[in-house]
mmCIF file of N, CA and C in Angstrom:
data_model
loop_
_atom_site.group_PDB
_atom_site.id
_atom_site.type_symbol
_atom_site.label_atom_id
_atom_site.label_comp_id
_atom_site.label_asym_id
_atom_site.label_seq_id
_atom_site.Cartn_x
_atom_site.Cartn_y
_atom_site.Cartn_z
ATOM 1 N N GLY A 409 0.817 -1.187 0.000
ATOM 2 C CA GLY A 409 0.000 0.000 0.000
ATOM 3 C C GLY A 409 0.859 1.249 0.000
ATOM 4 N N SER A 410 0.232 2.390 0.072
ATOM 5 C CA SER A 410 0.920 3.667 0.011
ATOM 6 C C SER A 410 1.312 4.184 1.378
ATOM 7 N N GLY A 411 0.923 3.463 2.454
ATOM 8 C CA GLY A 411 1.278 3.919 3.790
ATOM 9 C C GLY A 411 0.222 4.808 4.407
ATOM 10 N N ASP A 412 -0.826 5.143 3.650
ATOM 11 C CA ASP A 412 -1.881 5.997 4.204
ATOM 12 C C ASP A 412 -3.096 5.181 4.633
ATOM 13 N N GLY A 413 -2.992 3.855 4.549
ATOM 14 C CA GLY A 413 -4.075 2.997 4.975
ATOM 15 C C GLY A 413 -5.134 2.764 3.914
ATOM 16 N N SER A 414 -5.063 3.457 2.779
ATOM 17 C CA SER A 414 -6.091 3.321 1.753
ATOM 18 C C SER A 414 -5.896 2.081 0.891
ATOM 19 N N GLY A 415 -4.710 1.509 0.913
ATOM 20 C CA GLY A 415 -4.425 0.367 0.061
ATOM 21 C C GLY A 415 -4.155 0.749 -1.381
ATOM 22 N N LYS A 416 -4.283 2.027 -1.731
ATOM 23 C CA LYS A 416 -4.040 2.493 -3.094
ATOM 24 C C LYS A 416 -2.544 2.665 -3.310
ATOM 25 N N ARG A 417 -2.126 2.435 -4.526
ATOM 26 C CA ARG A 417 -0.716 2.595 -4.870
ATOM 27 C C ARG A 417 -0.534 3.803 -5.765
ATOM 28 N N CYS A 418 0.602 4.436 -5.629
ATOM 29 C CA CYS A 418 0.961 5.574 -6.472
ATOM 30 C C CYS A 418 2.092 5.134 -7.383
ATOM 31 N N VAL A 419 1.918 5.333 -8.675
ATOM 32 C CA VAL A 419 2.959 4.986 -9.636
ATOM 33 C C VAL A 419 3.637 6.277 -10.062
ATOM 34 N N LEU A 420 4.933 6.321 -9.946
ATOM 35 C CA LEU A 420 5.714 7.495 -10.295
ATOM 36 C C LEU A 420 6.629 7.147 -11.451
ATOM 37 N N GLN A 421 6.570 7.944 -12.510
ATOM 38 C CA GLN A 421 7.451 7.756 -13.655
ATOM 39 C C GLN A 421 8.384 8.951 -13.727
ATOM 40 N N VAL A 422 9.662 8.693 -13.853
ATOM 41 C CA VAL A 422 10.661 9.747 -13.981
ATOM 42 C C VAL A 422 11.300 9.614 -15.350
ATOM 43 N N ALA A 423 11.399 10.723 -16.057
ATOM 44 C CA ALA A 423 11.984 10.694 -17.392
ATOM 45 C C ALA A 423 12.830 11.934 -17.602
ATOM 46 N N LYS A 424 13.865 11.799 -18.405
ATOM 47 C CA LYS A 424 14.730 12.925 -18.739
ATOM 48 C C LYS A 424 14.104 13.697 -19.891
ATOM 49 N N LEU A 425 14.148 15.007 -19.805
ATOM 50 C CA LEU A 425 13.610 15.841 -20.875
ATOM 51 C C LEU A 425 14.565 16.983 -21.163
ATOM 52 N N ASP A 426 15.086 17.010 -22.364
ATOM 53 C CA ASP A 426 15.858 18.152 -22.855
ATOM 54 C C ASP A 426 14.912 18.906 -23.768
ATOM 55 N N TRP A 427 14.303 19.992 -23.270
ATOM 56 C CA TRP A 427 13.248 20.638 -24.041
ATOM 57 C C TRP A 427 13.762 21.438 -25.224
ATOM 58 N N LEU A 428 15.060 21.597 -25.372
ATOM 59 C CA LEU A 428 15.599 22.204 -26.589
ATOM 60 C C LEU A 428 15.837 21.154 -27.664
ATOM 61 N N GLU A 429 15.925 19.891 -27.249
ATOM 62 C CA GLU A 429 16.096 18.780 -28.179
ATOM 63 C C GLU A 429 15.255 17.607 -27.675
ATOM 64 N N PRO A 430 13.903 17.796 -27.634
ATOM 65 C CA PRO A 430 13.047 16.774 -27.023
ATOM 66 C C PRO A 430 13.078 15.422 -27.720
ATOM 67 N N GLU A 431 13.418 15.384 -28.978
ATOM 68 C CA GLU A 431 13.483 14.108 -29.695
ATOM 69 C C GLU A 431 14.938 13.644 -29.840
ATOM 70 N N GLY A 432 15.812 14.148 -28.971
ATOM 71 C CA GLY A 432 17.241 13.837 -29.052
ATOM 72 C C GLY A 432 17.545 12.361 -28.893
ATOM 73 N N LYS A 433 18.733 11.987 -29.242
ATOM 74 C CA LYS A 433 19.148 10.593 -29.172
ATOM 75 C C LYS A 433 19.417 10.202 -27.717
ATOM 76 N N ALA A 434 18.886 9.073 -27.322
ATOM 77 C CA ALA A 434 19.085 8.583 -25.956
ATOM 78 C C ALA A 434 20.513 8.060 -25.804
ATOM 79 N N ASN A 435 21.121 8.359 -24.697
ATOM 80 C CA ASN A 435 22.439 7.858 -24.346
ATOM 81 C C ASN A 435 22.220 6.650 -23.437
ATOM 82 N N ARG A 436 22.745 5.505 -23.791
ATOM 83 C CA ARG A 436 22.515 4.273 -23.028
ATOM 84 C C ARG A 436 22.989 4.378 -21.583
ATOM 85 N N GLU A 437 23.884 5.284 -21.283
ATOM 86 C CA GLU A 437 24.408 5.413 -19.927
ATOM 87 C C GLU A 437 23.587 6.366 -19.070
ATOM 88 N N GLU A 438 22.556 7.005 -19.641
ATOM 89 C CA GLU A 438 21.744 7.930 -18.876
ATOM 90 C C GLU A 438 20.916 7.180 -17.846
ATOM 91 N N ALA A 439 20.676 7.813 -16.704
ATOM 92 C CA ALA A 439 19.962 7.174 -15.608
ATOM 93 C C ALA A 439 18.454 7.110 -15.840
ATOM 94 N N PHE A 440 17.897 7.992 -16.669
ATOM 95 C CA PHE A 440 16.453 8.050 -16.844
ATOM 96 C C PHE A 440 16.056 7.748 -18.275
ATOM 97 N N GLU A 441 14.867 7.198 -18.416
ATOM 98 C CA GLU A 441 14.271 6.965 -19.727
ATOM 99 C C GLU A 441 13.944 8.318 -20.359
ATOM 100 N N ARG A 442 14.069 8.420 -21.671
ATOM 101 C CA ARG A 442 13.680 9.657 -22.374
ATOM 102 C C ARG A 442 12.194 9.616 -22.678
ATOM 103 N N LEU A 443 11.589 10.790 -22.749
ATOM 104 C CA LEU A 443 10.170 10.895 -23.095
ATOM 105 C C LEU A 443 9.961 10.685 -24.583
ATOM 106 N N ALA A 444 8.888 10.010 -24.912
ATOM 107 C CA ALA A 444 8.451 9.930 -26.310
ATOM 108 C C ALA A 444 7.591 11.161 -26.570
ATOM 109 N N GLY A 445 7.498 11.598 -27.799
ATOM 110 C CA GLY A 445 6.728 12.788 -28.140
ATOM 111 C C GLY A 445 5.268 12.716 -27.734
ATOM 112 N N SER A 446 4.725 11.499 -27.610
ATOM 113 C CA SER A 446 3.309 11.340 -27.289
ATOM 114 C C SER A 446 3.044 11.072 -25.808
ATOM 115 N N ASP A 447 4.084 10.947 -24.980
ATOM 116 C CA ASP A 447 3.886 10.693 -23.547
ATOM 117 C C ASP A 447 3.149 11.850 -22.901
ATOM 118 N N LYS A 448 2.110 11.541 -22.112
ATOM 119 C CA LYS A 448 1.319 12.562 -21.413
ATOM 120 C C LYS A 448 1.294 12.233 -19.923
ATOM 121 N N PHE A 449 1.274 13.284 -19.091
ATOM 122 C CA PHE A 449 1.328 13.110 -17.645
ATOM 123 C C PHE A 449 0.272 13.951 -16.949
ATOM 124 N N GLU A 450 -0.228 13.443 -15.805
ATOM 125 C CA GLU A 450 -1.168 14.199 -14.975
ATOM 126 C C GLU A 450 -0.461 15.348 -14.275
ATOM 127 N N VAL A 451 0.781 15.112 -13.865
ATOM 128 C CA VAL A 451 1.557 16.109 -13.126
ATOM 129 C C VAL A 451 2.947 16.202 -13.734
ATOM 130 N N ILE A 452 3.390 17.421 -13.962
ATOM 131 C CA ILE A 452 4.762 17.684 -14.392
ATOM 132 C C ILE A 452 5.368 18.624 -13.353
ATOM 133 N N LEU A 453 6.534 18.265 -12.841
ATOM 134 C CA LEU A 453 7.228 19.085 -11.859
ATOM 135 C C LEU A 453 8.540 19.584 -12.450
ATOM 136 N N GLY A 454 8.872 20.826 -12.178
ATOM 137 C CA GLY A 454 10.143 21.396 -12.624
ATOM 138 C C GLY A 454 10.665 22.346 -11.566
ATOM 139 N N SER A 455 11.958 22.445 -11.461
ATOM 140 C CA SER A 455 12.552 23.331 -10.470
ATOM 141 C C SER A 455 13.744 24.061 -11.059
ATOM 142 N N ASP A 456 13.751 25.373 -10.876
ATOM 143 C CA ASP A 456 14.885 26.206 -11.253
ATOM 144 C C ASP A 456 15.267 26.019 -12.724
ATOM 145 N N LEU A 457 14.300 26.228 -13.620
ATOM 146 C CA LEU A 457 14.497 25.947 -15.041
ATOM 147 C C LEU A 457 14.777 27.171 -15.898
ATOM 148 N N MET A 458 14.553 28.379 -15.380
ATOM 149 C CA MET A 458 14.617 29.563 -16.231
ATOM 150 C C MET A 458 15.802 30.461 -15.914
ATOM 151 N N TYR A 459 16.811 30.382 -16.800
ATOM 152 C CA TYR A 459 17.994 31.233 -16.677
ATOM 153 C C TYR A 459 18.248 32.035 -17.947
ATOM 154 N N GLU A 460 17.873 31.452 -19.095
ATOM 155 C CA GLU A 460 18.113 32.091 -20.387
ATOM 156 C C GLU A 460 16.803 32.173 -21.159
ATOM 157 N N MET A 461 16.688 33.162 -22.039
ATOM 158 C CA MET A 461 15.437 33.426 -22.737
ATOM 159 C C MET A 461 15.001 32.269 -23.639
ATOM 160 N N ALA A 462 15.851 31.793 -24.547
ATOM 161 C CA ALA A 462 15.439 30.774 -25.528
ATOM 162 C C ALA A 462 14.931 29.492 -24.865
ATOM 163 N N PRO A 463 15.656 28.900 -23.934
ATOM 164 C CA PRO A 463 15.134 27.692 -23.295
ATOM 165 C C PRO A 463 13.836 27.955 -22.524
ATOM 166 N N SER A 464 13.723 29.104 -21.906
ATOM 167 C CA SER A 464 12.521 29.438 -21.137
ATOM 168 C C SER A 464 11.302 29.566 -22.044
ATOM 169 N N LEU A 465 11.496 30.105 -23.247
ATOM 170 C CA LEU A 465 10.386 30.268 -24.181
ATOM 171 C C LEU A 465 10.024 28.957 -24.884
ATOM 172 N N ALA A 466 10.931 27.988 -24.890
ATOM 173 C CA ALA A 466 10.638 26.674 -25.470
ATOM 174 C C ALA A 466 9.828 25.813 -24.501
ATOM 175 N N LEU A 467 9.920 26.089 -23.223
ATOM 176 C CA LEU A 467 9.301 25.256 -22.193
ATOM 177 C C LEU A 467 7.770 25.169 -22.275
ATOM 178 N N PRO A 468 7.018 26.251 -22.483
ATOM 179 C CA PRO A 468 5.554 26.111 -22.535
ATOM 180 C C PRO A 468 5.056 25.143 -23.621
ATOM 181 N N ASN A 469 5.697 25.111 -24.782
ATOM 182 C CA ASN A 469 5.293 24.159 -25.824
ATOM 183 C C ASN A 469 5.483 22.721 -25.371
ATOM 184 N N ILE A 470 6.568 22.470 -24.660
ATOM 185 C CA ILE A 470 6.847 21.122 -24.155
ATOM 186 C C ILE A 470 5.838 20.749 -23.069
ATOM 187 N N ILE A 471 5.520 21.710 -22.201
ATOM 188 C CA ILE A 471 4.512 21.451 -21.171
ATOM 189 C C ILE A 471 3.187 21.098 -21.841
ATOM 190 N N ARG A 472 2.775 21.883 -22.820
ATOM 191 C CA ARG A 472 1.514 21.625 -23.530
ATOM 192 C C ARG A 472 1.541 20.238 -24.176
ATOM 193 N N ARG A 473 2.646 19.851 -24.770
ATOM 194 C CA ARG A 473 2.761 18.563 -25.463
ATOM 195 C C ARG A 473 2.626 17.383 -24.495
ATOM 196 N N HIS A 474 3.195 17.517 -23.291
ATOM 197 C CA HIS A 474 3.274 16.377 -22.377
ATOM 198 C C HIS A 474 2.294 16.412 -21.211
ATOM 199 N N LEU A 475 1.522 17.482 -21.071
ATOM 200 C CA LEU A 475 0.570 17.595 -19.964
ATOM 201 C C LEU A 475 -0.810 17.120 -20.407
ATOM 202 N N MET A 476 -1.421 16.232 -19.605
ATOM 203 C CA MET A 476 -2.792 15.801 -19.900
ATOM 204 C C MET A 476 -3.722 17.006 -19.837
ATOM 205 N N ASP A 477 -4.872 16.907 -20.490
ATOM 206 C CA ASP A 477 -5.809 18.031 -20.558
ATOM 207 C C ASP A 477 -6.177 18.594 -19.195
ATOM 208 N N GLN A 478 -6.388 17.769 -18.211
ATOM 209 C CA GLN A 478 -6.737 18.251 -16.872
ATOM 210 C C GLN A 478 -5.540 18.167 -15.921
ATOM 211 N N GLY A 479 -4.333 18.114 -16.474
ATOM 212 C CA GLY A 479 -3.125 17.969 -15.671
ATOM 213 C C GLY A 479 -2.664 19.267 -15.044
ATOM 214 N N THR A 480 -1.657 19.140 -14.203
ATOM 215 C CA THR A 480 -1.069 20.289 -13.509
ATOM 216 C C THR A 480 0.445 20.256 -13.643
ATOM 217 N N CYS A 481 1.020 21.400 -13.930
ATOM 218 C CA CYS A 481 2.475 21.547 -13.969
ATOM 219 C C CYS A 481 2.856 22.536 -12.883
ATOM 220 N N LEU A 482 3.739 22.126 -12.006
ATOM 221 C CA LEU A 482 4.224 23.004 -10.942
ATOM 222 C C LEU A 482 5.692 23.320 -11.207
ATOM 223 N N LEU A 483 5.997 24.599 -11.321
ATOM 224 C CA LEU A 483 7.376 25.040 -11.532
ATOM 225 C C LEU A 483 7.796 25.875 -10.329
ATOM 226 N N ALA A 484 8.877 25.472 -9.712
ATOM 227 C CA ALA A 484 9.415 26.215 -8.571
ATOM 228 C C ALA A 484 10.656 26.960 -9.033
ATOM 229 N N MET A 485 10.782 28.203 -8.598
ATOM 230 C CA MET A 485 11.947 28.984 -9.007
ATOM 231 C C MET A 485 12.135 30.176 -8.096
ATOM 232 N N LYS A 486 13.351 30.604 -8.006
ATOM 233 C CA LYS A 486 13.652 31.861 -7.335
ATOM 234 C C LYS A 486 13.443 32.967 -8.366
ATOM 235 N N ARG A 487 12.815 34.045 -7.963
ATOM 236 C CA ARG A 487 12.564 35.162 -8.890
ATOM 237 C C ARG A 487 13.880 35.903 -9.130
ATOM 238 N N ARG A 488 14.497 35.643 -10.288
ATOM 239 C CA ARG A 488 15.759 36.292 -10.646
ATOM 240 C C ARG A 488 15.617 37.175 -11.883
ATOM 241 N N TYR A 489 14.986 36.641 -12.893
ATOM 242 C CA TYR A 489 14.965 37.263 -14.204
ATOM 243 C C TYR A 489 13.527 37.598 -14.584
ATOM 244 N N GLU A 490 13.054 38.758 -14.178
ATOM 245 C CA GLU A 490 11.660 39.139 -14.376
ATOM 246 C C GLU A 490 11.277 39.206 -15.856
ATOM 247 N N LYS A 491 12.173 39.674 -16.719
ATOM 248 C CA LYS A 491 11.874 39.765 -18.151
ATOM 249 C C LYS A 491 11.644 38.367 -18.742
ATOM 250 N N ILE A 492 12.469 37.402 -18.333
ATOM 251 C CA ILE A 492 12.308 36.029 -18.807
ATOM 252 C C ILE A 492 10.972 35.472 -18.308
ATOM 253 N N LEU A 493 10.650 35.692 -17.042
ATOM 254 C CA LEU A 493 9.387 35.212 -16.494
ATOM 255 C C LEU A 493 8.203 35.846 -17.222
ATOM 256 N N GLU A 494 8.284 37.135 -17.469
ATOM 257 C CA GLU A 494 7.206 37.842 -18.174
ATOM 258 C C GLU A 494 6.966 37.243 -19.557
ATOM 259 N N LYS A 495 8.032 37.031 -20.322
ATOM 260 C CA LYS A 495 7.896 36.477 -21.678
ATOM 261 C C LYS A 495 7.464 35.008 -21.626
ATOM 262 N N PHE A 496 7.952 34.281 -20.635
ATOM 263 C CA PHE A 496 7.541 32.898 -20.440
ATOM 264 C C PHE A 496 6.025 32.820 -20.209
ATOM 265 N N LEU A 497 5.493 33.705 -19.378
ATOM 266 C CA LEU A 497 4.060 33.707 -19.079
ATOM 267 C C LEU A 497 3.234 34.058 -20.318
ATOM 268 N N LEU A 498 3.736 34.977 -21.144
ATOM 269 C CA LEU A 498 3.049 35.300 -22.395
ATOM 270 C C LEU A 498 3.023 34.088 -23.330
ATOM 271 N N LYS A 499 4.155 33.385 -23.408
ATOM 272 C CA LYS A 499 4.237 32.185 -24.251
ATOM 273 C C LYS A 499 3.315 31.095 -23.715
ATOM 274 N N ALA A 500 3.228 30.954 -22.401
ATOM 275 C CA ALA A 500 2.332 29.969 -21.799
ATOM 276 C C ALA A 500 0.882 30.268 -22.176
ATOM 277 N N LYS A 501 0.522 31.549 -22.171
ATOM 278 C CA LYS A 501 -0.836 31.948 -22.554
ATOM 279 C C LYS A 501 -1.096 31.596 -24.019
ATOM 280 N N GLU A 502 -0.108 31.844 -24.898
ATOM 281 C CA GLU A 502 -0.228 31.482 -26.318
ATOM 282 C C GLU A 502 -0.446 29.976 -26.492
ATOM 283 N N CYS A 503 0.101 29.191 -25.571
ATOM 284 C CA CYS A 503 -0.010 27.724 -25.619
ATOM 285 C C CYS A 503 -1.268 27.231 -24.902
ATOM 286 N N ASN A 504 -2.163 28.162 -24.542
ATOM 287 C CA ASN A 504 -3.406 27.827 -23.847
ATOM 288 C C ASN A 504 -3.189 27.147 -22.504
ATOM 289 N N LEU A 505 -2.173 27.587 -21.787
ATOM 290 C CA LEU A 505 -1.937 27.112 -20.427
ATOM 291 C C LEU A 505 -2.453 28.170 -19.457
ATOM 292 N N SER A 506 -3.305 27.761 -18.526
ATOM 293 C CA SER A 506 -3.745 28.715 -17.515
ATOM 294 C C SER A 506 -2.654 28.800 -16.453
ATOM 295 N N THR A 507 -2.453 29.972 -15.894
ATOM 296 C CA THR A 507 -1.328 30.188 -14.992
ATOM 297 C C THR A 507 -1.751 30.925 -13.723
ATOM 298 N N SER A 508 -0.999 30.695 -12.659
ATOM 299 C CA SER A 508 -1.121 31.495 -11.438
ATOM 300 C C SER A 508 0.196 31.402 -10.683
ATOM 301 N N ILE A 509 0.576 32.477 -10.036
ATOM 302 C CA ILE A 509 1.825 32.522 -9.264
ATOM 303 C C ILE A 509 1.496 32.394 -7.783
ATOM 304 N N LYS A 510 2.275 31.586 -7.108
ATOM 305 C CA LYS A 510 2.215 31.495 -5.653
ATOM 306 C C LYS A 510 3.595 31.889 -5.152
ATOM 307 N N GLN A 511 3.661 32.917 -4.350
ATOM 308 C CA GLN A 511 4.945 33.344 -3.792
ATOM 309 C C GLN A 511 5.091 32.715 -2.414
ATOM 310 N N VAL A 512 6.200 32.021 -2.201
ATOM 311 C CA VAL A 512 6.457 31.365 -0.929
ATOM 312 C C VAL A 512 7.598 32.086 -0.229
ATOM 313 N N VAL A 513 7.320 32.526 0.991
ATOM 314 C CA VAL A 513 8.345 33.154 1.826
ATOM 315 C C VAL A 513 8.319 32.401 3.141
ATOM 316 N N GLY A 514 9.402 31.662 3.424
ATOM 317 C CA GLY A 514 9.390 30.802 4.598
ATOM 318 C C GLY A 514 8.333 29.732 4.395
ATOM 319 N N SER A 515 7.380 29.639 5.321
ATOM 320 C CA SER A 515 6.304 28.664 5.175
ATOM 321 C C SER A 515 4.997 29.325 4.750
ATOM 322 N N ASP A 516 5.029 30.638 4.459
ATOM 323 C CA ASP A 516 3.828 31.363 4.044
ATOM 324 C C ASP A 516 3.707 31.383 2.523
ATOM 325 N N VAL A 517 2.484 31.175 2.027
ATOM 326 C CA VAL A 517 2.204 31.210 0.594
ATOM 327 C C VAL A 517 1.206 32.327 0.343
ATOM 328 N N SER A 518 1.495 33.172 -0.669
ATOM 329 C CA SER A 518 0.552 34.226 -1.022
ATOM 330 C C SER A 518 0.285 34.197 -2.518
ATOM 331 N N GLU A 519 -0.937 34.538 -2.908
ATOM 332 C CA GLU A 519 -1.303 34.604 -4.326
ATOM 333 C C GLU A 519 -0.601 35.789 -4.953
ATOM 334 N N GLU A 520 -0.124 35.616 -6.195
ATOM 335 C CA GLU A 520 0.495 36.743 -6.870
ATOM 336 C C GLU A 520 -0.030 36.946 -8.271
ATOM 337 N N GLY A 521 -0.323 35.867 -9.010
ATOM 338 C CA GLY A 521 -0.859 36.122 -10.332
ATOM 339 C C GLY A 521 -0.649 35.069 -11.376
ATOM 340 N N SER A 522 0.572 34.568 -11.667
ATOM 341 C CA SER A 522 0.739 33.661 -12.801
ATOM 342 C C SER A 522 1.990 32.788 -12.733
ATOM 343 N N LYS A 523 1.864 31.532 -12.326
ATOM 344 C CA LYS A 523 2.972 30.609 -12.471
ATOM 345 C C LYS A 523 2.620 29.136 -12.409
ATOM 346 N N LEU A 524 1.624 28.700 -11.713
ATOM 347 C CA LEU A 524 1.255 27.286 -11.697
ATOM 348 C C LEU A 524 0.387 26.996 -12.913
ATOM 349 N N PHE A 525 0.605 25.874 -13.566
ATOM 350 C CA PHE A 525 -0.063 25.598 -14.834
ATOM 351 C C PHE A 525 -1.111 24.524 -14.719
ATOM 352 N N GLY A 526 -2.173 24.691 -15.444
ATOM 353 C CA GLY A 526 -3.208 23.677 -15.598
ATOM 354 C C GLY A 526 -3.539 23.561 -17.072
ATOM 355 N N GLY A 527 -3.908 22.371 -17.480
ATOM 356 C CA GLY A 527 -4.200 22.127 -18.895
ATOM 357 C C GLY A 527 -5.477 22.750 -19.342
#
């Protein structure tokens, strides 16, 4: 069981994704399976992914491709590059991703506007 007494099991799949080369050649020595173009997930998690403009703007298309229609994508990041975040959010909107930002300070969470994704 899952340890919560429900007897239900949770299946977790981990896969490597290079969103600048999503159909790239798999390296046999890599620790994770690569995603196929048609793989879809209920939940996509990402952390600290936005440092440069081009990769950040490629990410919403990949999220749209791999997120189930009613799925959720959670991206965690430190607010460093506001211009990149702004353009990323515009691209997410173009990809029909709904967004909201949650700002976390310590253990407090406050609504801000646009960062968590839903299909």
